Every structure is written in structure tokens, then in C-alpha cells.
Tab-separated table of C-alpha atoms in Angstrom:
chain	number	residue	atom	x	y	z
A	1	UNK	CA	-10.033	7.573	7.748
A	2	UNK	CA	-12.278	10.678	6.463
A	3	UNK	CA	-14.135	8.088	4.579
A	4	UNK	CA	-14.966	6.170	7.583
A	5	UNK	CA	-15.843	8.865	9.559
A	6	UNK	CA	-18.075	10.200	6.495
A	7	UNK	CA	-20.090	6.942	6.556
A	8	UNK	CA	-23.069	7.018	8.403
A	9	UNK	CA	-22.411	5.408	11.973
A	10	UNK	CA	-25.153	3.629	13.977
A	11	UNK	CA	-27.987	6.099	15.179
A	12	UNK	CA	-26.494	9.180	13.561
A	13	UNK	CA	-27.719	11.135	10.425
A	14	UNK	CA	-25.776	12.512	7.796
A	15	UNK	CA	-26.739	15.981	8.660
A	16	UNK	CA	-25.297	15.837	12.271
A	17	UNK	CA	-22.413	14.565	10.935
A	18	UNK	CA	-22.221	17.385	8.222
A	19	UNK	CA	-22.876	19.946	10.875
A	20	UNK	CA	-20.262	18.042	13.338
A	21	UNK	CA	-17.665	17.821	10.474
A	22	UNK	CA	-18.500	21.764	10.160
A	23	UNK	CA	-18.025	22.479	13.592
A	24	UNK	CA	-14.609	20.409	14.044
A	25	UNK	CA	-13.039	22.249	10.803
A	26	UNK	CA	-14.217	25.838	12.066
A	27	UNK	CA	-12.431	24.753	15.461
A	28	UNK	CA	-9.199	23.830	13.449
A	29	UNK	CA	-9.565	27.024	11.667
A	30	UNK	CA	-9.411	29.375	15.003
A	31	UNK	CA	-6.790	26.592	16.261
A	32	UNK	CA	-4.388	27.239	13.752
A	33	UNK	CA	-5.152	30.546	13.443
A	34	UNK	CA	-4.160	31.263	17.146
A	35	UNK	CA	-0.696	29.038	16.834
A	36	UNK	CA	0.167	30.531	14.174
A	37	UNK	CA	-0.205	34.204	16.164
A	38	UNK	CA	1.307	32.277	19.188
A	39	UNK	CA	4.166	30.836	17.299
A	40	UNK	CA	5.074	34.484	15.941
A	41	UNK	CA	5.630	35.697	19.353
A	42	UNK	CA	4.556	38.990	18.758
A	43	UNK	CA	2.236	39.607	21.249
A	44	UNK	CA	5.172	39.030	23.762
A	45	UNK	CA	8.158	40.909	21.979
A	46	UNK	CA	5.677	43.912	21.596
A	47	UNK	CA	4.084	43.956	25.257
A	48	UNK	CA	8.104	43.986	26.469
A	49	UNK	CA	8.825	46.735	23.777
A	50	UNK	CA	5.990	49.019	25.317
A	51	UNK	CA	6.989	47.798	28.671
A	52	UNK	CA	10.814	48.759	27.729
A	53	UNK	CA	9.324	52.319	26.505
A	54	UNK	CA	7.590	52.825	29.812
A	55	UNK	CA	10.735	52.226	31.670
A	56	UNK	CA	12.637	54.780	29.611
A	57	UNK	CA	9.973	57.514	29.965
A	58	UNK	CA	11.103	58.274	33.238
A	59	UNK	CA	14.500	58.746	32.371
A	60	UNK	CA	13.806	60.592	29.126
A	61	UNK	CA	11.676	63.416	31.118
A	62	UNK	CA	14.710	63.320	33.151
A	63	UNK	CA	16.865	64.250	31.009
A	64	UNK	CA	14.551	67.308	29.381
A	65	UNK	CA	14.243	68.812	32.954
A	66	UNK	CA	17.995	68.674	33.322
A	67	UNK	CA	18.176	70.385	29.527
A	68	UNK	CA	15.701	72.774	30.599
A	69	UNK	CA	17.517	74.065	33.595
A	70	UNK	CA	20.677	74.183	31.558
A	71	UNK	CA	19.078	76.562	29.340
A	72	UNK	CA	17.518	78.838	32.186
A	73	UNK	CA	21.486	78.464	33.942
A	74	UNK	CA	22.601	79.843	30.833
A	75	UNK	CA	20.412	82.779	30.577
A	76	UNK	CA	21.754	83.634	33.628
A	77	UNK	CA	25.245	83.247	32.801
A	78	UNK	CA	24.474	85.928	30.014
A	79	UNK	CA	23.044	88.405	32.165
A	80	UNK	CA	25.821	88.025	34.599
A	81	UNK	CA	28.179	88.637	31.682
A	82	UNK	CA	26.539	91.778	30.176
A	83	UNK	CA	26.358	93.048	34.110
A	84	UNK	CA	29.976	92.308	34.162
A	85	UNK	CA	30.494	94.006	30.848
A	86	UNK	CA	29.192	97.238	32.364
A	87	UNK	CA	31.211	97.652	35.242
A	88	UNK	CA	34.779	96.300	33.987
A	89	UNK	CA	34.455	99.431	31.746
A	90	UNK	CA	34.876	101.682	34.878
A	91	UNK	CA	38.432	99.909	35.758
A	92	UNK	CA	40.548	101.855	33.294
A	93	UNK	CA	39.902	105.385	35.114
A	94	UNK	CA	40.645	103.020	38.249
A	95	UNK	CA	43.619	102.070	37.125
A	96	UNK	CA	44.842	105.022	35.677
A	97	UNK	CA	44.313	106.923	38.944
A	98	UNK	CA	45.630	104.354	40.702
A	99	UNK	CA	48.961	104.353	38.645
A	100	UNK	CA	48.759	108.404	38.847
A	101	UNK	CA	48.898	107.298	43.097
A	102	UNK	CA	51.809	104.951	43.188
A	103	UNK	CA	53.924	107.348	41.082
A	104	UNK	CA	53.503	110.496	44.048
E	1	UNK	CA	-38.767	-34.592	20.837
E	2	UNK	CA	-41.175	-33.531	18.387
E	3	UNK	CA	-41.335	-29.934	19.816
E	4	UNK	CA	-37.168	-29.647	19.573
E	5	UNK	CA	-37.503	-30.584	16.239
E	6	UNK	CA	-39.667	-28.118	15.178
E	7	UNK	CA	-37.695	-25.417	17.699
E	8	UNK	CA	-35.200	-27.004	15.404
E	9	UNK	CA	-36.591	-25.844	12.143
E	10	UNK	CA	-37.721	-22.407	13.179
E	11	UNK	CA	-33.926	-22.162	14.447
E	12	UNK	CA	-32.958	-23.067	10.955
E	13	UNK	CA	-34.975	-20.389	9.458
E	14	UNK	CA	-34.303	-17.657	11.337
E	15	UNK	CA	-30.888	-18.723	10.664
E	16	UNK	CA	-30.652	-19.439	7.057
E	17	UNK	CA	-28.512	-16.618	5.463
E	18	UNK	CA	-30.619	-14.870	2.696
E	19	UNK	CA	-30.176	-16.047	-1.099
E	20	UNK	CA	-27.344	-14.347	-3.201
E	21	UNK	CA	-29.153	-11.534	-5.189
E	22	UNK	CA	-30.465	-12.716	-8.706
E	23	UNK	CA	-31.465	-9.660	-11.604
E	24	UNK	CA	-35.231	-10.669	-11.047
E	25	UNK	CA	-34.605	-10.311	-7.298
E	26	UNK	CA	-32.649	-7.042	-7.425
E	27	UNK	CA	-35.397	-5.293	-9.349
E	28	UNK	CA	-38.456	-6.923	-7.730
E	29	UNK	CA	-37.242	-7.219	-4.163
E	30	UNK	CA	-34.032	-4.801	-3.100
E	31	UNK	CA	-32.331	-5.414	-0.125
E	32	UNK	CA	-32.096	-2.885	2.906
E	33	UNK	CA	-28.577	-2.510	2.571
E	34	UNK	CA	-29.376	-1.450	-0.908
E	35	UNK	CA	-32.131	0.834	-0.150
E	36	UNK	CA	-29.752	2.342	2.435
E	37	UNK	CA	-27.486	3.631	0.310
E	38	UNK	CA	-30.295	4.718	-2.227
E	39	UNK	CA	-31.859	6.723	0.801
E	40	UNK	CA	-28.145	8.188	1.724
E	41	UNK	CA	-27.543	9.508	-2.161
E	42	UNK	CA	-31.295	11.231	-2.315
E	43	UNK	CA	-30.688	12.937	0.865
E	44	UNK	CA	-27.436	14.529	-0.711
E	45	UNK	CA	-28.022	15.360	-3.880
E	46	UNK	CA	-31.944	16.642	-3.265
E	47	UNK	CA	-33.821	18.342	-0.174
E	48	UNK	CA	-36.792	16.770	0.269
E	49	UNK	CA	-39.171	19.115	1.351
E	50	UNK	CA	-41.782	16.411	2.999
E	51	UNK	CA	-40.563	14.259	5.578
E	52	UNK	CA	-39.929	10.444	4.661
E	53	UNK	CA	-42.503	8.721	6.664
E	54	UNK	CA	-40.504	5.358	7.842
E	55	UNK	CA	-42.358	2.576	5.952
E	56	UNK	CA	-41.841	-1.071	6.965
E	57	UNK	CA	-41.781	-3.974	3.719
E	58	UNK	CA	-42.300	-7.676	4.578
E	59	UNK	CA	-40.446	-9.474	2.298
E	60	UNK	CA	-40.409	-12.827	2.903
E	61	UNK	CA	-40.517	-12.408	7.250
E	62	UNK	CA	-37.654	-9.993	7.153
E	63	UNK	CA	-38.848	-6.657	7.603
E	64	UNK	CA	-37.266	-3.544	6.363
E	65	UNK	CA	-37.394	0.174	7.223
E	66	UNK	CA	-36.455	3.516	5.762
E	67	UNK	CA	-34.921	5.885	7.913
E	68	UNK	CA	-36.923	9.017	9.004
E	69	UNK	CA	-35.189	12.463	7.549
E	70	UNK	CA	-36.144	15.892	8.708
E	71	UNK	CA	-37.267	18.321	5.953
E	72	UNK	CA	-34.576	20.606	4.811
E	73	UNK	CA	-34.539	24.308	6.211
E	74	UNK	CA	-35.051	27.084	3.525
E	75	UNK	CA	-32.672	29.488	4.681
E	76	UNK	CA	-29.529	27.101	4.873
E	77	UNK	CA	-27.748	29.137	2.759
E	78	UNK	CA	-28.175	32.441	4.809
E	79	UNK	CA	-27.230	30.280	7.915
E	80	UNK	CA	-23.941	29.491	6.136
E	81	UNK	CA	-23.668	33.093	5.113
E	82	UNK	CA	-23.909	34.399	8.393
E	83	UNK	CA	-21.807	31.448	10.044
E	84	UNK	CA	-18.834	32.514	7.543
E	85	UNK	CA	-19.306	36.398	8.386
E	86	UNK	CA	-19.074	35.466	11.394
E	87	UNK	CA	-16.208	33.304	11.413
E	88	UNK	CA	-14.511	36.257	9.037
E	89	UNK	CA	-15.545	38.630	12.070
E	90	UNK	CA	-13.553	36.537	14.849
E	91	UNK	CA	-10.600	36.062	12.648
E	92	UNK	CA	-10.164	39.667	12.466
E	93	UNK	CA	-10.714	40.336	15.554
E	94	UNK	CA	-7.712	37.985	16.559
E	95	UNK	CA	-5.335	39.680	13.971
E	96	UNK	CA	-6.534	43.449	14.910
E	97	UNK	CA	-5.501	42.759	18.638
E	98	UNK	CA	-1.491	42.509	16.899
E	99	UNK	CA	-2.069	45.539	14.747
E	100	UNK	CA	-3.390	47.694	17.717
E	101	UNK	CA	0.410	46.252	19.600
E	102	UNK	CA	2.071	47.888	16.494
E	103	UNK	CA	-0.101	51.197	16.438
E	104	UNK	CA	0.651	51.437	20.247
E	105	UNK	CA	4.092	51.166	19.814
E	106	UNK	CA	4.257	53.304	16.608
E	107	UNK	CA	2.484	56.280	18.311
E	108	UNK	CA	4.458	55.621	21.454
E	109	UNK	CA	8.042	56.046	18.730
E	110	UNK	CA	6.288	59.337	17.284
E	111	UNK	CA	6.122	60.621	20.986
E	112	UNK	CA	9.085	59.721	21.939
E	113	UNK	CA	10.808	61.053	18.475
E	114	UNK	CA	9.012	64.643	19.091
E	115	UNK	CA	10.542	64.657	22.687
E	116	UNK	CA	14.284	64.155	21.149
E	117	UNK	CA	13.365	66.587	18.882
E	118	UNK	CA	12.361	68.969	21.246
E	119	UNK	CA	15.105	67.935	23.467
E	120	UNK	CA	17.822	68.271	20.443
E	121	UNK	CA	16.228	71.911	19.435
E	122	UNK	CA	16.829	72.535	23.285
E	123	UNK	CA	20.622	71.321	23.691
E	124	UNK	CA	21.293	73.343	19.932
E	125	UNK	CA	20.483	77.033	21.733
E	126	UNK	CA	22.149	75.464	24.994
E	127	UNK	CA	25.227	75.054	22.798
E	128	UNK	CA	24.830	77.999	20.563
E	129	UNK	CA	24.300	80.102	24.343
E	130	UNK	CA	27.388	78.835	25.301
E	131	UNK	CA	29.759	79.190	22.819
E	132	UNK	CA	28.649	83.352	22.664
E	133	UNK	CA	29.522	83.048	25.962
E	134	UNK	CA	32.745	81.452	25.968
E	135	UNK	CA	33.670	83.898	23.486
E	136	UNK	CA	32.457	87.008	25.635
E	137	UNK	CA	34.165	85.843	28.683
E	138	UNK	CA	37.275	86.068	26.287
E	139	UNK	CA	36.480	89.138	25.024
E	140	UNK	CA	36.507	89.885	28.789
E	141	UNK	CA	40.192	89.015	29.809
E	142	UNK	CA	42.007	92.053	29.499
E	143	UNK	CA	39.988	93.401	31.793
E	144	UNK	CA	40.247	91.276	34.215
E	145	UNK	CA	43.725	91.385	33.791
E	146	UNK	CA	43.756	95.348	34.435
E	147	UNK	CA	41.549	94.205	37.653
E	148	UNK	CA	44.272	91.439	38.894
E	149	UNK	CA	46.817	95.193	38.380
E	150	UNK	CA	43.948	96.626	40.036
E	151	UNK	CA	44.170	94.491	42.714
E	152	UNK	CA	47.785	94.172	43.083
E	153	UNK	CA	48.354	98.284	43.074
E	154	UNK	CA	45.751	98.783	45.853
E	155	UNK	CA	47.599	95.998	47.637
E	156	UNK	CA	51.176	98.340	47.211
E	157	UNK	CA	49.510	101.128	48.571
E	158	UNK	CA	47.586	99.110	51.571
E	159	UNK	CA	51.308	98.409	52.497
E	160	UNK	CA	52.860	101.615	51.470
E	161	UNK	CA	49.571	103.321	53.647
E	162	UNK	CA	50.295	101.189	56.401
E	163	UNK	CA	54.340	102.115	56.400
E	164	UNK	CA	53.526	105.806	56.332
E	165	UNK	CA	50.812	105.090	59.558
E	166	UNK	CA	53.809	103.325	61.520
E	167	UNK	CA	56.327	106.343	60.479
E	168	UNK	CA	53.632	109.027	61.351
E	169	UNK	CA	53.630	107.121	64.775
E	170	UNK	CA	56.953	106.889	65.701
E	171	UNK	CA	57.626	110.585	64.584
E	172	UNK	CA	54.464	111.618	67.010
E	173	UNK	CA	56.531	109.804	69.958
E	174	UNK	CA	59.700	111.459	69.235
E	175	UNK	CA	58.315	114.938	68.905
E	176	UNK	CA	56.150	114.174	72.472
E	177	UNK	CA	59.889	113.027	73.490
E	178	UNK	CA	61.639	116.144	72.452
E	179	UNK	CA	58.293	118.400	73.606
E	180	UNK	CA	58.818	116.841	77.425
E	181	UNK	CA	62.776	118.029	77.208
């Protein structure tokens, strides 16, 4: 078959068929280089991967607010604590007067 | 009659096919097949620089012809040079548009892996915060044990307060009683 097609046909020159035979195997070249990036599939797994990762920004700055609030709750917790601290230290002479009270 | 007999003859002429080749004939007189295939192999293997002019041989009332070629161009080779860069360039290009996919999602990971780590550095003093706490509010139970007393004392003497404001009242009315006798 490639012989045939090498021979020279009716009204055409060996050139043109050089430069045509050129032309069809730099076609096959791009052709099979494209299947062979279509048949790997990875332009469509990694477009859905990114996509996936977009998705699961939203929830993932979420979840650092919520963190970040927890922390700033918790700060508070620890001055409510120390302020707590303070004034329980007053309830002994309470309770000691108290007791000194109840007994007259 | 005479004319369709020689009509006749001609007919036969034209139509004879040609003699088989002999040596002498071969070498005196090639065919155009033959001359053909000579033309085909010079255009291959050399570039002829001046253009074949087509030149027509009467052999015999056949006529032949050699077919017309156009000069080879000088700079073929840089032409195929810069058709293979070229081809080299697109190829690339199709395979970089994967690799930038991969670098996307690579620096998208890194981002996303400095978040969790900032996130993780975040929940650590959240936990480490809490657990001070926890044990601080422990620390704190006695006393809020002596305030549950607390509480409970000041609650006796609310009711031992308000038993003493009832007595005080009902010894007020007697005395008033006694004061009107």
C-alpha cells in the first residue's frame, strides 16, 4: 500500500507527494499525541481535583473562623477565672463571720 | 472501398503494439516508460539546479516527453529545521498544559497544608488553654464549696431574721395590749 501510494500517480510530482506524505505523518504525530493525552484522562481527573479543592475552601475557612473564636472564647474564660480567683479569696472572712453570727 | 482500406491500414498502425525491446533497441532508442523511471531516480538522488526543459523525441511517430521539474530550493534544509522546531514547539505546548494542571494543584495542596498547619498550631493552644483551665476551675472548688456554706448560712439567718421580725411583732401587740389595760 505505501508503495503504491509512493509511485507517482497521474499529474502529480514526487515532490507534492513528499511534501503531502510530510504533512499526513506530522498530522498523525499531533493525532496520537493528543489520544494519547486524551486516553490518560488527566486533564479531567485534575480539573475535578481543583474543582473538589474549591468546594472544600469554603468549608476549610469555616472551620479556622470557628477555631479562631474558640481561642478568643478561651481568653475570656481565663480572665473570668483569674477575676474569679480574686474575689473567692474574700469568702473565708465571710464565712468566718458568718459562722461567728449563727453561733450568737 | 479503396479509401476504407487505407483507413484500414492507418487503423492498423496506430494500432500495432510496439516491438519487444531488443539490446540494440534499448541502447539506441529507450522507451518512455524507461526514461520515466530514469527521470524519477535523478530527481531523488540529485537536485538539479536548472529546470528540465520538456523535450519531445520522434521515434518512429510515437512521440515522447520528459516531465518538467522545478529547480530545487537552497534552503530546504532550514525549512525542515524550522518545520521540526516547530513541530517540537507544539508538542510541548500540548504536554505543558498537563504539567501547569499538576503545578495548580500542587500549589493549591501547599496552601491548603499551611492552613491545617495554621489551623493545628491554633487548636494545640486551644487545647493547651483549656486544660490550664480545667485545672484552675479545680483548683477553684473548695471555694465554691465555702460559697454554697456561704449561701446556705445567709439563708439560716434570712429565716432566723425573719422569725425574730414576726416575734418582735407580736410582742409590740401584746405590750400595746397590756399599755391600753
Amino acid at each position: 500500500m505505501a508503495s503504491s501510494e509512493t509511485q507517482p500517480r497521474f499529474g502529480q510530482s514526487v515532490k507534492g507527494l513528499l511534501s503531502d506524505k510530510v504533512t499526513s505523518c506530522s498530522g498523525d504525530v499531533i493525532a496520537l499525541t493528543r489520544q494519547v493525552l486524551k486516553g490518560s484522562r488527566s486533564q479531567e481527573l485534575l480539573s475535578q481535583a481543583a474543582r473538589n479543592m474549591v468546594i472544600q475552601e469554603d468549608a476549610i475557612l469555616h472551620s479556622e473562623d470557628s477555631l479562631r473564636k474558640m481561642s478568643i472564647i478561651t481568653t475570656h474564660l481565663q480572665y473570668q477565672q483569674e477575676a474569679i480567683q480574686k474575689n473567692v479569696e474574700h469568702s473565708k472572712n465571710l464565712q468566718d463571720q458568718l459562722k461567728h453570727l449563727m453561733k450568737q | 472501398m479503396a479509401a476504407t482500406g487505407d483507413e484500414s491500414a492507418v487503423m492498423d498502425s496506430i494500432c500495432k503494439a510496439p516491438a519487444p525491446p531488443t539490446d540494440l533497441q534499448l541502447t539506441a532508442e529507450p522507451e518512455p516508460e524507461h526514461e520515466h523511471e530514469q527521470e524519477h531516480r535523478r530527481d531523488d538522488a540529485t537536485e538539479n539546479p536548472k529546470a528540465k526543459r520538456p523535450s519531445t523525441n520522434n521515434d518512429g511517430g510515437v512521440e515522447t516527453a520528459e516531465e518538467a521539474t522545478e529547480p530545487a530550493e537552497p534552503d530546504i534544509n532550514e525549512l525542515c529545521r524550522d518545520m521540526f522546531d516547530k513541530m517540537s514547539v507544539f508538542l510541548q505546548g500540548e504536554l505543558t498544559a498537563t504539567c501547569e494542571d499538576y503545578k495548580l494543584l500542587e500549589n493549591m495542596n501547599k496552601l491548603t497544608s499551611l492552613k491545617y498547619m495554621e489551623m493545628k498550631d491554633i487548636s494545640i493552644n486551644i487545647s493547651r488553654n483549656l486544660q490550664d483551665l480545667n485545672q484552675k476551675y479545680a483548683s477553684l472548688q473548695p471555694y465554691l464549696d465555702q460559697i454554697n456554706q456561704i449561701e446556705e448560712q445567709v439563708t439560716a439567718l434570712e429565716q432566723a431574721a425573719y422569725k425574730l421580725d414576726t416575734y418582735s411583732k407580736k410582742l409590740e401587740a401584746k405590750f400595746k395590749k397590756l399599755e391600753k389595760r
